[in-house]
Every structure is written in C-alpha cells, then in structure tokens.
PDB file of C-alpha atoms in Angstrom:
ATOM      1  CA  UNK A   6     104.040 122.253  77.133  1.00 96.00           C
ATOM      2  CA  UNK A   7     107.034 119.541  76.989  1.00 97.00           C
ATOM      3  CA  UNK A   8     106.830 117.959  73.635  1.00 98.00           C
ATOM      4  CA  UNK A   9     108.840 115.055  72.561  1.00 98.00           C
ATOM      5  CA  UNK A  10     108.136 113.437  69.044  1.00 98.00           C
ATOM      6  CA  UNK A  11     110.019 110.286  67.484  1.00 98.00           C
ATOM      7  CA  UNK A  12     110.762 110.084  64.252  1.00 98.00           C
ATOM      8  CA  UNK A  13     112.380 107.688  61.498  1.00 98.00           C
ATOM      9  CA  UNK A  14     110.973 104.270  62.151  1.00 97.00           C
ATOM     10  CA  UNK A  15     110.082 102.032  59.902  1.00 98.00           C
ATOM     11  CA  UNK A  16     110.436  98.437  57.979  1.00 98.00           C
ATOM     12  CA  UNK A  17     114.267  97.419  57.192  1.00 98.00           C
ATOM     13  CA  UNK A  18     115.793  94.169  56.748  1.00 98.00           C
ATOM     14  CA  UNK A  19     118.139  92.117  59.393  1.00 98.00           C
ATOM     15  CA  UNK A  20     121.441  93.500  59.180  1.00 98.00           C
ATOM     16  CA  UNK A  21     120.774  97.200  57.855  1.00 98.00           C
ATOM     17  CA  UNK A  22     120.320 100.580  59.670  1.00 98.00           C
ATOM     18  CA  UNK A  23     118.050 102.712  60.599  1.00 98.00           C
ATOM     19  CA  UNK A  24     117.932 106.371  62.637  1.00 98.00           C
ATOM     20  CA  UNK A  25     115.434 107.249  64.626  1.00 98.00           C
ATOM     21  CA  UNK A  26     115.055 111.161  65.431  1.00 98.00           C
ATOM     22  CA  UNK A  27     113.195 113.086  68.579  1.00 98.00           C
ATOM     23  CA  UNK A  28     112.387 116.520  68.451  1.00 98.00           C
ATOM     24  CA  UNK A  29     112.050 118.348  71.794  1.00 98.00           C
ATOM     25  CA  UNK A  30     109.950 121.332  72.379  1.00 98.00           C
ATOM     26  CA  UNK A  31     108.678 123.223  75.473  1.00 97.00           C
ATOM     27  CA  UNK A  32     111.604 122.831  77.293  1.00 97.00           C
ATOM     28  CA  UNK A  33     115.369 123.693  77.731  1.00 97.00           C
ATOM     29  CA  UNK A  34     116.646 120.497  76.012  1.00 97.00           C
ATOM     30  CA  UNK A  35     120.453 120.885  76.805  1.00 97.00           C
ATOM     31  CA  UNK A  36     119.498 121.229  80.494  1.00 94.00           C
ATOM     32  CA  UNK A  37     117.643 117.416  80.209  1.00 94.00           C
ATOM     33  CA  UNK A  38     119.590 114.103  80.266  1.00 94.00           C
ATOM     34  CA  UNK A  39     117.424 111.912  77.851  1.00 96.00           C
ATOM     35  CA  UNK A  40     116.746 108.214  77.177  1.00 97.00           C
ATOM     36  CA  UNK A  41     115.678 105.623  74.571  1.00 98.00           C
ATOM     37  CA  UNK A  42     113.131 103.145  75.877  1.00 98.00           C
ATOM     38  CA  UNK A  43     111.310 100.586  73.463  1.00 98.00           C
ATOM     39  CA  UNK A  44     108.908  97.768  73.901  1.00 98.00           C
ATOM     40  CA  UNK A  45     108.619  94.543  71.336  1.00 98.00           C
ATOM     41  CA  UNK A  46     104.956  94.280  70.467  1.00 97.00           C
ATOM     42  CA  UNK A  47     103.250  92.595  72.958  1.00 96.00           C
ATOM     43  CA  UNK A  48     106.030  92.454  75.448  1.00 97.00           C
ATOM     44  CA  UNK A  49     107.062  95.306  78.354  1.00 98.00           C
ATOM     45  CA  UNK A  50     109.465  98.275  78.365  1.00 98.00           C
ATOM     46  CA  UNK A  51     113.163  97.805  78.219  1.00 97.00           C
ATOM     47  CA  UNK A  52     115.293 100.638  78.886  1.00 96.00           C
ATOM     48  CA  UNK A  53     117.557 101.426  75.785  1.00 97.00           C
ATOM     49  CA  UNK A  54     120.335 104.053  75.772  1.00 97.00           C
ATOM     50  CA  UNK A  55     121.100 106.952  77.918  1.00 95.00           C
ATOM     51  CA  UNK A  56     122.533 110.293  77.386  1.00 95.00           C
ATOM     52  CA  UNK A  57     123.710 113.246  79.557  1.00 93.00           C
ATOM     53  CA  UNK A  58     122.295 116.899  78.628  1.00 95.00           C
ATOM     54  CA  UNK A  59     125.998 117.723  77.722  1.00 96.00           C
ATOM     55  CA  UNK A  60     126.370 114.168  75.782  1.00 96.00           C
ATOM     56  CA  UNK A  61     129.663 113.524  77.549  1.00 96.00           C
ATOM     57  CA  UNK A  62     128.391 110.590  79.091  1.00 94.00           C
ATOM     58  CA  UNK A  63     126.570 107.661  77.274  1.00 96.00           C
ATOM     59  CA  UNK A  64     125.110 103.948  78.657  1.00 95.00           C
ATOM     60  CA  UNK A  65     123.851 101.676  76.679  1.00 96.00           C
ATOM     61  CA  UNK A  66     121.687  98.219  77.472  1.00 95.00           C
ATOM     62  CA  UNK A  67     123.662  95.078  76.681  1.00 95.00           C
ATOM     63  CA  UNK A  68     121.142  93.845  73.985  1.00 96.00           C
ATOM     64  CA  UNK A  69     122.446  96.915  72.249  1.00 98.00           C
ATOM     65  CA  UNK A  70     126.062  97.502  72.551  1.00 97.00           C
ATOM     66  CA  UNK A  71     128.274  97.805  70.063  1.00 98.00           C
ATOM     67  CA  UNK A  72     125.571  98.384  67.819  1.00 98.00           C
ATOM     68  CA  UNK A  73     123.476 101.102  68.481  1.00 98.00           C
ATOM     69  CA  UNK A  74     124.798 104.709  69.298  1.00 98.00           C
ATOM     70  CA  UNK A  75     122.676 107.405  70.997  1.00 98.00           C
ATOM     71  CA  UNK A  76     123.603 111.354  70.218  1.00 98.00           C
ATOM     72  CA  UNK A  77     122.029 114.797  70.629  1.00 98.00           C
ATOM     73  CA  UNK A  78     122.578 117.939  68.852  1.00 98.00           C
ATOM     74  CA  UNK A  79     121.495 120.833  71.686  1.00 98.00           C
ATOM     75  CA  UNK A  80     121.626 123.477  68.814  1.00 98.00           C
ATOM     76  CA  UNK A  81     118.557 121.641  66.915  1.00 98.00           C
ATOM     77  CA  UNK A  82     116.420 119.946  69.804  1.00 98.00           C
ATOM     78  CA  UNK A  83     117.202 117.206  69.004  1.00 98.00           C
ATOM     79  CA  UNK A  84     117.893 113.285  69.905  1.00 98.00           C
ATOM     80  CA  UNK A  85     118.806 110.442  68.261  1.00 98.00           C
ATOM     81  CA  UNK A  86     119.359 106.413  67.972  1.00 98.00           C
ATOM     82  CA  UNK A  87     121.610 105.460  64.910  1.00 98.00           C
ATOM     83  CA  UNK A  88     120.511 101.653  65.050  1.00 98.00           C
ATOM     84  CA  UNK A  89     123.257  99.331  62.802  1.00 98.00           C
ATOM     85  CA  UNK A  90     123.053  95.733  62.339  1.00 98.00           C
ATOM     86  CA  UNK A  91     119.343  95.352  63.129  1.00 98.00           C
ATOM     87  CA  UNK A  92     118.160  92.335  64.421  1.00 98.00           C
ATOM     88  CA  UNK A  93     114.372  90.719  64.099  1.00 98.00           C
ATOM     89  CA  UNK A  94     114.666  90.838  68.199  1.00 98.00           C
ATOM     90  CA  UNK A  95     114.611  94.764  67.659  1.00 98.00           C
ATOM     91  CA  UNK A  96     111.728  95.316  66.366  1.00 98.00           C
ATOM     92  CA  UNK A  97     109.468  97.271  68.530  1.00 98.00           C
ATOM     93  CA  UNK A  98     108.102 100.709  69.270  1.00 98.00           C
ATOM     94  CA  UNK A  99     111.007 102.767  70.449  1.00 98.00           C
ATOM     95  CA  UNK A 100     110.094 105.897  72.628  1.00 98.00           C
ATOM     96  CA  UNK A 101     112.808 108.621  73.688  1.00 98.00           C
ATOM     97  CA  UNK A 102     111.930 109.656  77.326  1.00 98.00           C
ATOM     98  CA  UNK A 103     113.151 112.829  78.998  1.00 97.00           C
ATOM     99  CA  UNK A 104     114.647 112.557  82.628  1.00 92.00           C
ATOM    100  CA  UNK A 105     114.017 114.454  85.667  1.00 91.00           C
ATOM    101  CA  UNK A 106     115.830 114.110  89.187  1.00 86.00           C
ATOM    102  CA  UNK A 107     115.097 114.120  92.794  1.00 84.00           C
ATOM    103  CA  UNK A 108     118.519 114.161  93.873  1.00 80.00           C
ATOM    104  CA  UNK A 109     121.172 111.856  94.662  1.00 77.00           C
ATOM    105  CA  UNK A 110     120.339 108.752  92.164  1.00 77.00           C
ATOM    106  CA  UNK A 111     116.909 109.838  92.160  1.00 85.00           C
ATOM    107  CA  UNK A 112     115.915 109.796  88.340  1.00 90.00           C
ATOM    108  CA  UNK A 113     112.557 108.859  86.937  1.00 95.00           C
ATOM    109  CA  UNK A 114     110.923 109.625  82.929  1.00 96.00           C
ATOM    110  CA  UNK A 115     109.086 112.469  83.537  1.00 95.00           C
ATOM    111  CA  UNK A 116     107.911 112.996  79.952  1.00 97.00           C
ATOM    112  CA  UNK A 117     107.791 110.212  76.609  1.00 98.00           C
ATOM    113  CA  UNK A 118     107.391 110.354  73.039  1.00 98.00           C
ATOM    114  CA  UNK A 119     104.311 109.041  71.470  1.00 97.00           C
ATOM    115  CA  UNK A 120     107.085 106.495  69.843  1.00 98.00           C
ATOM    116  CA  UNK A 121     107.970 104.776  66.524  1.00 98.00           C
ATOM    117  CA  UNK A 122     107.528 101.081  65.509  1.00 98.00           C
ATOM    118  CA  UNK A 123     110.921  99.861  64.171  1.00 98.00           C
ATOM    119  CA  UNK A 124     110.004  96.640  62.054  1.00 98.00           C
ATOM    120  CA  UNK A 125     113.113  94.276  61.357  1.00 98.00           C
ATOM    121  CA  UNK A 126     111.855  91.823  59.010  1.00 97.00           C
ATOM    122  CA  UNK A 127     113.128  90.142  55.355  1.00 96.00           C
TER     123      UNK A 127
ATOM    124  CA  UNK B  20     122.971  94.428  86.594  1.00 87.00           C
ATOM    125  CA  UNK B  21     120.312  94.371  88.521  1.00 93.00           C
ATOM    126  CA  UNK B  22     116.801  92.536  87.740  1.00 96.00           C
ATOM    127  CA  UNK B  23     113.563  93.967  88.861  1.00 97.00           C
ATOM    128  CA  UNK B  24     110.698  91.043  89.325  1.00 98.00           C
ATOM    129  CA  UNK B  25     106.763  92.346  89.289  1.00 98.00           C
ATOM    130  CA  UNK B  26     104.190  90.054  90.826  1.00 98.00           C
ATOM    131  CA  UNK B  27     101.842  89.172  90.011  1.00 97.00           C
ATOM    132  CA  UNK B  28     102.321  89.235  86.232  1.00 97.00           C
ATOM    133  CA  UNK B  29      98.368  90.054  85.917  1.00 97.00           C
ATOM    134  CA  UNK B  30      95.091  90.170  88.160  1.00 96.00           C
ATOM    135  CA  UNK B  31      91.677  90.542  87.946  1.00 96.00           C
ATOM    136  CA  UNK B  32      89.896  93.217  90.128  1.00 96.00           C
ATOM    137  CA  UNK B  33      86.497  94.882  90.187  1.00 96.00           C
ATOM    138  CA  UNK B  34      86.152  98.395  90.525  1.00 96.00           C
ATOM    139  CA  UNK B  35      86.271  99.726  94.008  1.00 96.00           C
ATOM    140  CA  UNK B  36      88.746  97.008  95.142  1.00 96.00           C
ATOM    141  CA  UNK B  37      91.931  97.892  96.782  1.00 97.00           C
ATOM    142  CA  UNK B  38      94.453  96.390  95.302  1.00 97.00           C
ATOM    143  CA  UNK B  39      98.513  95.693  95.822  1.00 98.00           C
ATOM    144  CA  UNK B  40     101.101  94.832  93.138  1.00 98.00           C
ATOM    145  CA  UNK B  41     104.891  94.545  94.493  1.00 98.00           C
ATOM    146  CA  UNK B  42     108.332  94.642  92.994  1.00 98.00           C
ATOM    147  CA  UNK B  43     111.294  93.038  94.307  1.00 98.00           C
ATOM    148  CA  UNK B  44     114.909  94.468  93.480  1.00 98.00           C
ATOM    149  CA  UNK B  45     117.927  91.520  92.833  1.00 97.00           C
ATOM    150  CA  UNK B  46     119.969  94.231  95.231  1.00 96.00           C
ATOM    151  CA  UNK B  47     119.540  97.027  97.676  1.00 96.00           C
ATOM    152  CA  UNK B  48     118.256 100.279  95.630  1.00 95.00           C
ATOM    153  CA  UNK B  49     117.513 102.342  98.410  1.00 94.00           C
ATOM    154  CA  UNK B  50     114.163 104.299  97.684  1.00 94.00           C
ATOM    155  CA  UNK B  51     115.017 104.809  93.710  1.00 95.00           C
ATOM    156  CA  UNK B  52     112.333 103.063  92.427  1.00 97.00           C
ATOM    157  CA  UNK B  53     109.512 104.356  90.272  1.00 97.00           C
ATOM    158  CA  UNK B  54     106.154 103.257  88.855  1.00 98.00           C
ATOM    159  CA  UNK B  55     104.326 103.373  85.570  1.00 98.00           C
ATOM    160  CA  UNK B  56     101.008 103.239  84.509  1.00 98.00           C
ATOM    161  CA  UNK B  57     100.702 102.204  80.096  1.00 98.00           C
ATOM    162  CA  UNK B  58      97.673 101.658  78.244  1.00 97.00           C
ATOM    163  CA  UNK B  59      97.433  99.820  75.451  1.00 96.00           C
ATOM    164  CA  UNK B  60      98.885 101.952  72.273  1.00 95.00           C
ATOM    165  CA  UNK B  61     100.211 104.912  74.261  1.00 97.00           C
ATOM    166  CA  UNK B  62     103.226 106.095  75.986  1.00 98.00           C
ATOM    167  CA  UNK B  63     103.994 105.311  80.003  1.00 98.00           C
ATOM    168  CA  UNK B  64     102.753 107.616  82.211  1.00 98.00           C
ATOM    169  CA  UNK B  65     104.741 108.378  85.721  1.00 97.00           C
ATOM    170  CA  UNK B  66     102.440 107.683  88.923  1.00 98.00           C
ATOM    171  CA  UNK B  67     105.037 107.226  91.374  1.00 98.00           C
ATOM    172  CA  UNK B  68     108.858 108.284  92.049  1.00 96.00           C
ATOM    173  CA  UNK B  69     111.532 107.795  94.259  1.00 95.00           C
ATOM    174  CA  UNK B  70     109.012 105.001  95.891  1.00 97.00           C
ATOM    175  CA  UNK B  71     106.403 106.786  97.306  1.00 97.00           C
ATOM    176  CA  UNK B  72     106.271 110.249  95.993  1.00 96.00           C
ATOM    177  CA  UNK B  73     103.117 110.903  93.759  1.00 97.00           C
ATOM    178  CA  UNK B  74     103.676 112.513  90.822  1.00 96.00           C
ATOM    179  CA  UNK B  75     101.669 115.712  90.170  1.00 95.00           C
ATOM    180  CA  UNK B  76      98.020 115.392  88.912  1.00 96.00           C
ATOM    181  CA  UNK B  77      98.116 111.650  89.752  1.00 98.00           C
ATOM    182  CA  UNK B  78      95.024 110.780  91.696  1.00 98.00           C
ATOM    183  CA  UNK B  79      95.442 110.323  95.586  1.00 98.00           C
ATOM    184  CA  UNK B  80      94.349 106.649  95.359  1.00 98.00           C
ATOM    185  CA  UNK B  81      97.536 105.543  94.034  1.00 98.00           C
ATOM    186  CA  UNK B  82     100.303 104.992  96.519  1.00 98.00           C
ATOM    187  CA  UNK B  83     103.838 103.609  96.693  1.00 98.00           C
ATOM    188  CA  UNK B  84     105.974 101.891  99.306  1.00 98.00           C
ATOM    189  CA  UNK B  85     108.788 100.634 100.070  1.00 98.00           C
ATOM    190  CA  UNK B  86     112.864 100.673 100.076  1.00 97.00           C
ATOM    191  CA  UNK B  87     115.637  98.970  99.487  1.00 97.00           C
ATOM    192  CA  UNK B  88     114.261  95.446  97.700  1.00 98.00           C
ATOM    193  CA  UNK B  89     110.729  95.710  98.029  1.00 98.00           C
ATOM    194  CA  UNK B  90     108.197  98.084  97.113  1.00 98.00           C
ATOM    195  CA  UNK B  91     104.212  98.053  96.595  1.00 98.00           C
ATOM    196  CA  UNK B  92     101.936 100.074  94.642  1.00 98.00           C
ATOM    197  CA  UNK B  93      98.605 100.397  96.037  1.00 98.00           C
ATOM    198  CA  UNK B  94      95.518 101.643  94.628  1.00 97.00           C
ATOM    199  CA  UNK B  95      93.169 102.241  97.381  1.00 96.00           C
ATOM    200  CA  UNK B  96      90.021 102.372  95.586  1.00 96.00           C
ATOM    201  CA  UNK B  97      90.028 101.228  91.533  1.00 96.00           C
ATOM    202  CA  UNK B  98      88.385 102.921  89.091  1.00 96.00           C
ATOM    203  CA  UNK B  99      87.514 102.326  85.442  1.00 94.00           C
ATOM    204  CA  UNK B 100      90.366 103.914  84.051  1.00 95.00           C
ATOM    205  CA  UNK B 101      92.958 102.050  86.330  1.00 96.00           C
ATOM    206  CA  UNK B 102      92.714  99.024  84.478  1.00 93.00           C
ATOM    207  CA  UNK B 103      96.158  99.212  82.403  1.00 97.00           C
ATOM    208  CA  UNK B 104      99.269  97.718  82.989  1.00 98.00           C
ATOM    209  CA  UNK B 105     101.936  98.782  85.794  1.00 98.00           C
ATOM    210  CA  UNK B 106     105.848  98.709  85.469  1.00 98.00           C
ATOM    211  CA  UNK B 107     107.992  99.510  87.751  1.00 98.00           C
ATOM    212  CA  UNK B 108     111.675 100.773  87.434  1.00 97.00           C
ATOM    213  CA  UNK B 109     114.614 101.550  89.068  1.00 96.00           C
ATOM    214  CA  UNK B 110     117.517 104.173  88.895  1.00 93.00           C
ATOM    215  CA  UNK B 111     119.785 102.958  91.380  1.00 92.00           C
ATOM    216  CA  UNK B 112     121.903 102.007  88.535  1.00 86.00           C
ATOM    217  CA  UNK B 113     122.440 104.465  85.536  1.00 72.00           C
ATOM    218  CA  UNK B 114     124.157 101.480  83.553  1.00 78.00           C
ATOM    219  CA  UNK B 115     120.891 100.134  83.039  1.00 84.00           C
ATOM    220  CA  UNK B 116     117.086 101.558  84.378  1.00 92.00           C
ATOM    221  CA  UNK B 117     115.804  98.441  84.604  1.00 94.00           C
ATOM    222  CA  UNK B 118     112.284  97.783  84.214  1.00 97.00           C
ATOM    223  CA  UNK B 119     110.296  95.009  86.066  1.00 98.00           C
ATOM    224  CA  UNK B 120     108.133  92.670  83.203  1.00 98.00           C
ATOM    225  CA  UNK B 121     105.120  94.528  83.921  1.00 98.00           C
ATOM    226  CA  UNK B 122     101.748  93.601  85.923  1.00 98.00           C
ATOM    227  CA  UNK B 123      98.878  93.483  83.492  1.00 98.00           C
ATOM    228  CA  UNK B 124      95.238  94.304  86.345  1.00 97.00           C
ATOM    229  CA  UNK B 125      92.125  93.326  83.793  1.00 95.00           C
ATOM    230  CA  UNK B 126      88.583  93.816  84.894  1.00 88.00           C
ATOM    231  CA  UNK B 127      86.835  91.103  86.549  1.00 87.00           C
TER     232      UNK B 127
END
C-alpha cells in the first residue's frame, strides 16, 4: 500500500524557516517524480514545487521562488520542502503528492499525504 | 502561466440530481486535465485524468469531458457522499499544475 506521510510543520514566525519532511512507503520512490501541494485554510489547492524521481529537474510556483527549495534523498524515502523567509501568506496545510503518467504530458497526483499545517504567525 | 477558472464556485443539489461543473483553460491543454474530489479535513482524491479517464475504484457516475479549453465533470446520479468540493487541474504545463479555485456542491 503507497504511503506518503508529511512531517515537520508547525508554528514559526515571519521571516524564519521551517522543513517539512515526507516519508514514502509501498512504492519504488526513486522511480516517482513527486510534488508539494498546499492549501491556506479555508482557501483551494495551489500547486507548490516539483521534483523529478532523479531530482535533476526542479519547478517551483512563483509565490515561492527564491525561497523555498524542494529535494529528495532516494536512499531514505524521502522528500522534502526547506521553506526560508516564511511569510503569513504561507501558512497552510502543505501535502507532498506522488505523480503518475499517462504519457506524453499526461501527469495527474495519483497518491497525497495526509499533510501538515505550516502556521506563520508573530 | 496558464489560469484554470471553475464554475460555478458552489451549487446546491439534492441527491439523485445530475449535475455538471466545467473548467475553462486560459490556453489550449489538449486533454491534460484532471479532477479532484476533497472533503473537508482530508487529502484530494483523483476521480478523473487525462479528461475523461476514470480513475480506478471511482464510481461509474462520475464522468469527465472535454479538450483543449473546456472540460465538464458530470455526476450522473448524486449521492450522499458526493457532496465535497471539486478541483480541477492541469498538466499541460510542468512549470506550474495549476489548479482551478475549486467548486464547493452543498446539499440542498
């Protein structure tokens, strides 16, 4: 059974960091190009950061750029968001999502994370 | 990037009712466009990909349609446990998998 569990939220003030961890299990993790997705309470789902199964190739939303940086170690499992100079706009839960493809651009998020509320607040 | 616009942002149905929400694309994405069902507190789930293909164990009542800057979801027939809210996305563009705002269908 795919299992993806998020890790490492929590309360922090504007302008610090935070790292937020998923663990995979019940799959073959460094076959998977994953994702970061979160949603501000209340509001919808905005698509965060992208990563390839080999990491080689990164995106990033706009909102995010420059700040945040998405990584995976293949050997542990395991995904990550290192999130620096938080805002009070990014508070919200963050989910990772894993990817599966139909071909040609064909992509969809086959499998989320439960998530973890990221609280930016003084 | 491109912008993905849901309407209508929320609707009231009974159950039984057939009912339609659509998603327009700011450009051509061909058929890469998939749909979400979340209720409140837990993760998306995946009803729909690459427009109309039904995800497995999804019930037969939900439906998608559509390609290159509009698309539907239909559910044919609603049941109790429809009521949720729907999101489309689409992954024409891996610079961004946009998200539409979301169509919120309450019991009437």
């Amino acid at each position: 059974e795919v299992q993806l569990v998020e890790s490492g939220g929590g309360l922090v003030q504007p302008g610090g960091s935070l790292r937020l961890s998923c663990a995979a299990s019940g799959f073959t993790f460094s076959s998977y190009e994953m994702n970061w997705v979160r949603q501000a309470p209340g509001k919808g789902l905005e698509w965060v950061s992208y990563i390839s199964s080999s990491g080689s190739t990164i995106y990033y939303a706009d909102s995010v750029k420059g700040r945040f940086t998405i990584s995976r170690d293949n050997a542990k499992n395991s995904l990550y968001l290192q999130m620096n100079s938080l805002r009070a706009e990014d508070t919200a839960v963050y989910y990772c999502a894993r990817a599966a493809y139909c071909g040609g651009d064909c992509s969809f998020f086959q499998h989320w994370g439960q998530g973890t509320l990221v609280t930016v607040s003084s | 990037d491109i912008q993905m616009t849901q309407s209508p942002s929320s609707l009231s149905a009974s159950v039984g009712d057939r009912v339609t929400i659509t998603c327009r694309a700011s450009q051509s994405i061909s058929s890469y466009l998939n749909w979400y069902q979340q209720k409140p507190g837990k993760a998306p789930k995946l009803l729909i990909y690459a427009a109309s293909s039904l995800q497995s164990g999804v019930p037969s009542r939900f439906s998608g349609s559509g390609s290159g800057t509009d698309f539907t979801l239909t559910i044919s027939s609603l049941q109790p446990e429809d009521f949720a809210t729907y999101y489309c996305q689409q992954s024409y563009s891996t610079l961004g998998y946009t998200f539409g705002q979301g169509t919120k269908l309450e019991i009437k």
